[in-house]
Coordinates of N, CA and C in Angstrom, one line a residue:
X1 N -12.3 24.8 -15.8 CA -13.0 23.6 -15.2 C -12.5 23.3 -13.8
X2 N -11.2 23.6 -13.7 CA -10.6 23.0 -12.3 C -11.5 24.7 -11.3
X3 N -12.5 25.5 -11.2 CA -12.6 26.2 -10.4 C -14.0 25.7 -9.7
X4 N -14.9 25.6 -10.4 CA -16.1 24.3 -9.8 C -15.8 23.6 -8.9
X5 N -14.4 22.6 -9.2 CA -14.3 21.4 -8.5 C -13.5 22.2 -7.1
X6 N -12.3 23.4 -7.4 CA -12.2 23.7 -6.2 C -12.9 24.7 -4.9
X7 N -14.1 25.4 -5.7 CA -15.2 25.5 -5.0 C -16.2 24.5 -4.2
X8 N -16.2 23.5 -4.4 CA -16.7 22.3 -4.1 C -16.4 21.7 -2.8
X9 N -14.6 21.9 -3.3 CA -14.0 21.7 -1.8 C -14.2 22.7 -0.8
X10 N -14.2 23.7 -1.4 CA -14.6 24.6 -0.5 C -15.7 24.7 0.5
X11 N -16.7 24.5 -0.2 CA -18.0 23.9 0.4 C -17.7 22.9 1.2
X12 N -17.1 22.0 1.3 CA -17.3 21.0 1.7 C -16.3 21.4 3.3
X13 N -15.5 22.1 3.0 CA -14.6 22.4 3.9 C -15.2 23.5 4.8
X14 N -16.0 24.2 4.1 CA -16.6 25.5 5.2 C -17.8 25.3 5.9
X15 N -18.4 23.8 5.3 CA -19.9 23.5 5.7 C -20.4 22.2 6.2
X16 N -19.3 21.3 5.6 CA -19.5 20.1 5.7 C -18.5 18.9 7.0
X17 N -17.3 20.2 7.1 CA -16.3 19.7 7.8 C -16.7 20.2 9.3
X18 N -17.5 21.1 9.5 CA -17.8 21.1 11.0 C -19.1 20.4 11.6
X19 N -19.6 19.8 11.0 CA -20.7 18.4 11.1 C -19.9 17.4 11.4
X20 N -18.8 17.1 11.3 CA -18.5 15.5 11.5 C -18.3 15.6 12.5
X21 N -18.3 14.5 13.8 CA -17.9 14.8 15.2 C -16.4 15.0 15.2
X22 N -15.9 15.8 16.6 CA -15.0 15.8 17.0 C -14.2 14.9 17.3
X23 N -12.7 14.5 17.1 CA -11.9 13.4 17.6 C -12.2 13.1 18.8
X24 N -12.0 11.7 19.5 CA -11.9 11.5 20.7 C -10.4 11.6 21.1
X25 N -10.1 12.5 22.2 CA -8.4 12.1 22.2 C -8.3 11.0 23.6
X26 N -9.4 9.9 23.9 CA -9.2 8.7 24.4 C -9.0 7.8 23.4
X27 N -9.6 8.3 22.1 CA -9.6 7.0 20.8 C -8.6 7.4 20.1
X28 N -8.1 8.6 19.8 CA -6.6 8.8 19.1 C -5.8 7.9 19.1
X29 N -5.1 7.6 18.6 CA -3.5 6.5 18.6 C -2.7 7.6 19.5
X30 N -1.6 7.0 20.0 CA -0.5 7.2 20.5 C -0.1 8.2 19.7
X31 N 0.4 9.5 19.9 CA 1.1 10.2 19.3 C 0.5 10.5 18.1
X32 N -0.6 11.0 17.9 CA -1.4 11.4 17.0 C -0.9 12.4 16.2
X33 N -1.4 12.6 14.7 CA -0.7 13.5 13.9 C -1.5 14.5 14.7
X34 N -1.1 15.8 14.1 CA -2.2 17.3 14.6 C -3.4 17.1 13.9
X35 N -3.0 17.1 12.4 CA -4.4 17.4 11.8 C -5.8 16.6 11.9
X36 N -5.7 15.6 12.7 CA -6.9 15.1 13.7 C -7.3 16.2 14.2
X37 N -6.8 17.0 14.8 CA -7.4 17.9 16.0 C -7.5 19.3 15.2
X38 N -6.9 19.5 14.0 CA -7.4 20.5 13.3 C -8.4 21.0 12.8
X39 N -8.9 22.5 13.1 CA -10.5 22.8 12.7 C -10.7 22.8 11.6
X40 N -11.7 22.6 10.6 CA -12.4 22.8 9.5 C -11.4 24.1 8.8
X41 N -11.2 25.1 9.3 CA -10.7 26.2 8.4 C -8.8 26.0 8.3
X42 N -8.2 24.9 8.5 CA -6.8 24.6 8.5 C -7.1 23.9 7.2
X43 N -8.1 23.3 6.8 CA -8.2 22.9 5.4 C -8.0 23.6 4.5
X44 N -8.9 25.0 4.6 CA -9.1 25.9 3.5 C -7.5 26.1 2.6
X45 N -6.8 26.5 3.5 CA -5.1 27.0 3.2 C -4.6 25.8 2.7
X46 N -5.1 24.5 3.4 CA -4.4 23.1 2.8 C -4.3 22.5 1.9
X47 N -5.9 22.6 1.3 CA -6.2 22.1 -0.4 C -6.1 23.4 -1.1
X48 N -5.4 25.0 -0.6 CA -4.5 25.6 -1.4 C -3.2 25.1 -1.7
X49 N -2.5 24.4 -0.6 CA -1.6 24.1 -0.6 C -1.3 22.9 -1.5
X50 N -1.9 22.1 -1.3 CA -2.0 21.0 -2.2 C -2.1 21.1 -3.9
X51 N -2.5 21.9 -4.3 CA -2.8 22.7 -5.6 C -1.7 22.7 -5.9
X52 N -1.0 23.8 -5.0 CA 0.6 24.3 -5.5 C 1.5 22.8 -5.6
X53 N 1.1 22.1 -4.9 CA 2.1 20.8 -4.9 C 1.6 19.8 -6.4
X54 N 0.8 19.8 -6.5 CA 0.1 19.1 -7.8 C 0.8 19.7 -9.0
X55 N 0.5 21.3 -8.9 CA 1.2 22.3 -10.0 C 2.8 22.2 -9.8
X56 N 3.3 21.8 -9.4 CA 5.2 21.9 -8.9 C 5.3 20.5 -9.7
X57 N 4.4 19.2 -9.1 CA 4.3 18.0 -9.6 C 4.2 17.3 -11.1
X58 N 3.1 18.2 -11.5 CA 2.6 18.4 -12.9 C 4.0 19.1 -13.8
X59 N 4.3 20.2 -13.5 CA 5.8 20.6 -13.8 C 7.2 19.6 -14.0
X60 N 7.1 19.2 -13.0 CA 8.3 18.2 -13.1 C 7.8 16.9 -14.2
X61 N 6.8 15.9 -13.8 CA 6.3 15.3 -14.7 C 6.2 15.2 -16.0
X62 N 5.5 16.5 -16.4 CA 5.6 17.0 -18.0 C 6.7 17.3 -18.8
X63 N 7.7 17.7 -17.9 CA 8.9 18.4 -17.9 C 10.2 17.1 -18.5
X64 N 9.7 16.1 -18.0 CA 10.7 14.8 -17.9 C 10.0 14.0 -18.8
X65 N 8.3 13.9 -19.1 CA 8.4 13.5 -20.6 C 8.5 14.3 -21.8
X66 N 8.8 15.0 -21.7 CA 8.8 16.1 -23.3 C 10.3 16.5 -23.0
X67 N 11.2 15.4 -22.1 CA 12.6 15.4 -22.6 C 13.1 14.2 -23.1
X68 N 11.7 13.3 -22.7 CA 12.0 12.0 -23.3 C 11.7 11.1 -22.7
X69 N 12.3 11.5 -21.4 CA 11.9 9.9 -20.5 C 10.7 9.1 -20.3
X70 N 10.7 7.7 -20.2 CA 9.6 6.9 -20.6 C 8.8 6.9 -19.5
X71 N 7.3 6.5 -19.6 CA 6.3 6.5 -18.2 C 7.0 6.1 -16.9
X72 N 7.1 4.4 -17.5 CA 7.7 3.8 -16.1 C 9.1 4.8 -15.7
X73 N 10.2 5.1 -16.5 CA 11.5 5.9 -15.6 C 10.9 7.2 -15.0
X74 N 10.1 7.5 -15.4 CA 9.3 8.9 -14.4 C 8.7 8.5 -13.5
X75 N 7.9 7.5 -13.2 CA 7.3 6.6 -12.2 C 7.9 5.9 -11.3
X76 N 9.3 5.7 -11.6 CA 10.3 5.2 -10.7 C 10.7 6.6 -9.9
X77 N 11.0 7.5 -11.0 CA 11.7 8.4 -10.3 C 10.9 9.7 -9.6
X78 N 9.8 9.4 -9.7 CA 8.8 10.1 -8.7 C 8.5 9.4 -7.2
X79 N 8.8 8.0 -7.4 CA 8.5 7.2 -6.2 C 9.7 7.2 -5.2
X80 N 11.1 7.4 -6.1 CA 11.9 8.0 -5.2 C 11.8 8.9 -4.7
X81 N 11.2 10.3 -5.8 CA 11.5 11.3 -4.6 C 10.6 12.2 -3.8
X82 N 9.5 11.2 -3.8 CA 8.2 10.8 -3.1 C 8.3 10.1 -1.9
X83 N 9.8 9.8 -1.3 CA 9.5 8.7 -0.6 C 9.5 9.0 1.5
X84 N 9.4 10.5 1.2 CA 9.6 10.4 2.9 C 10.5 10.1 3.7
X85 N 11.1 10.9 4.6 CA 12.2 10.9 5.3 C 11.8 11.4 6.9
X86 N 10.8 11.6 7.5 CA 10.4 11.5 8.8 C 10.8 10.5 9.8
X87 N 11.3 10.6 10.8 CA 10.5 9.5 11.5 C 9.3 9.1 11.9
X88 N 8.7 9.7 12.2 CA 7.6 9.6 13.3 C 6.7 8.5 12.4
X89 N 6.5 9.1 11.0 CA 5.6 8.9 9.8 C 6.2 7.5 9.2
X90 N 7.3 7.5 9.2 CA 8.1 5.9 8.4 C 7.1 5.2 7.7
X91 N 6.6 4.5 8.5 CA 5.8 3.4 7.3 C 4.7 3.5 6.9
X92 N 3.9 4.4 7.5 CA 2.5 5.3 6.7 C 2.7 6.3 5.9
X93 N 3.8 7.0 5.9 CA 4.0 8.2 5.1 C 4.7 7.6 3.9
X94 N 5.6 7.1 4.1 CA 6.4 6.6 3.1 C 5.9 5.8 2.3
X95 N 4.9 4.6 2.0 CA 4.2 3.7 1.8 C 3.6 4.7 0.8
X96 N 2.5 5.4 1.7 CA 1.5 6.7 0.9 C 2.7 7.5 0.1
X97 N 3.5 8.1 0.3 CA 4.1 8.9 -0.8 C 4.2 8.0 -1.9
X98 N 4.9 6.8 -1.3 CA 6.0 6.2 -2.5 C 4.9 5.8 -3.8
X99 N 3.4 5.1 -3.5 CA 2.5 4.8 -4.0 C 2.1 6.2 -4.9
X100 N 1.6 7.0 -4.3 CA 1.2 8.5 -4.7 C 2.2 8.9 -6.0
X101 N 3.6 8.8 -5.6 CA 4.9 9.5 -6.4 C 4.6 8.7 -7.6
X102 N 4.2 7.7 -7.5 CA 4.3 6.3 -8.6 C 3.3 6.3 -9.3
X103 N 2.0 6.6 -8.8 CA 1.2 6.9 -9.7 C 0.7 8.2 -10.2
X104 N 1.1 9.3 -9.5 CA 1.1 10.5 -10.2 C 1.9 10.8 -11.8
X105 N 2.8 10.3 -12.3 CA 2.8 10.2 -13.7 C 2.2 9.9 -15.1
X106 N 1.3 8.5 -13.8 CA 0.3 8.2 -15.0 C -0.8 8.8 -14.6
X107 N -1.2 9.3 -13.8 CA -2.6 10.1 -14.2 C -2.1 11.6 -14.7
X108 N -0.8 12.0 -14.8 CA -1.1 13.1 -15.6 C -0.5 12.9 -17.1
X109 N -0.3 11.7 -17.5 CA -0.2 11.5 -18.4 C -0.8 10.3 -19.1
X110 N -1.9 9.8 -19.0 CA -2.3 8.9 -19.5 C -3.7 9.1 -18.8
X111 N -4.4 9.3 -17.6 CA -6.0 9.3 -17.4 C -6.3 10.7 -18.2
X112 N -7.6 10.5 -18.0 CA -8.7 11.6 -18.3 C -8.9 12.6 -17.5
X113 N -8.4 13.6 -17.1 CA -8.4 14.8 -16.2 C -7.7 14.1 -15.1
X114 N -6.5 13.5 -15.6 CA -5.3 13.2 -14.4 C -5.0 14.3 -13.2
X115 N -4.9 15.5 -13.6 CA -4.5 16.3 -12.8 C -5.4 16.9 -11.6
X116 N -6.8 16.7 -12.3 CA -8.0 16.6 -11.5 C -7.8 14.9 -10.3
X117 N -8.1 14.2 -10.4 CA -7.7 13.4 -10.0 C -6.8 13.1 -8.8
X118 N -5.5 13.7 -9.9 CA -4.2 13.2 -8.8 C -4.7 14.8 -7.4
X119 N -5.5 15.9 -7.6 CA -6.0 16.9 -6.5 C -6.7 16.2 -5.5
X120 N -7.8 15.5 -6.2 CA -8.6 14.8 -5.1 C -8.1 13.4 -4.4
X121 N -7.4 13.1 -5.0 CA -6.4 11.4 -4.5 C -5.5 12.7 -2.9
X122 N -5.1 13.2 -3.5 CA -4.2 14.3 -2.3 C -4.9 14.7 -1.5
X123 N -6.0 15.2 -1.6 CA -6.8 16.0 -0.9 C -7.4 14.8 0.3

């Protein structure tokens, strides 16, 4: 089921991502991430990449309830180590991880095609 959905992205990444306009780098913020300025095909490798991080994620998750531990202590301890250590990123990155780490336990353990889900929440 999960190959539809990541064809999808695909599509969307090889056909749909070079329609949108280009950044303005007068309208950029200050010190802009790259992946503003990145082309349509830095995606393709990325929501591979992202997969593998879901699957590493999904691993640890499962891993820590079927030793026992309860939703919320996996949900704490995902948000910790979710939490980002950059500077540049501090309080956008860290914010988004810490949120993301925290609820990534309960959608792979409690939603309906959590893992699906927690792909496109990342993506």
């Amino acid at each position: 089921m999960l190959l539809p959905f990541l064809a999808g992205f695909a599509l969307l990444i090889i056909f749909g991502l070079p329609l949108l306009p280009k950044v303005s780098i007068l309208r950029a913020p200050f010190d802009p991430p790259e992946f503003m300025f990145a082309s349509a095909w830095y995606y393709l490798p990325k929501s591979a990449d992202i997969l593998f991080q879901q699957t590493l994620a999904a691993r640890l998750i499962l891993t820590a309830a079927n030793a026992g531990y309860r939703l919320r202590q996996i949900m704490i301890g995902m948000a910790l180590a979710f939490d980002g250590f950059t500077p540049t990123y501090v309080i956008r990155f860290t914010c988004a991880a810490t949120l993301f780490g925290a609820l990534l336990p309960y959608l792979y353990l409690q939603a309906h095609h959590g893992f699906r889900w927690a792909y496109a929440l990342h993506s």
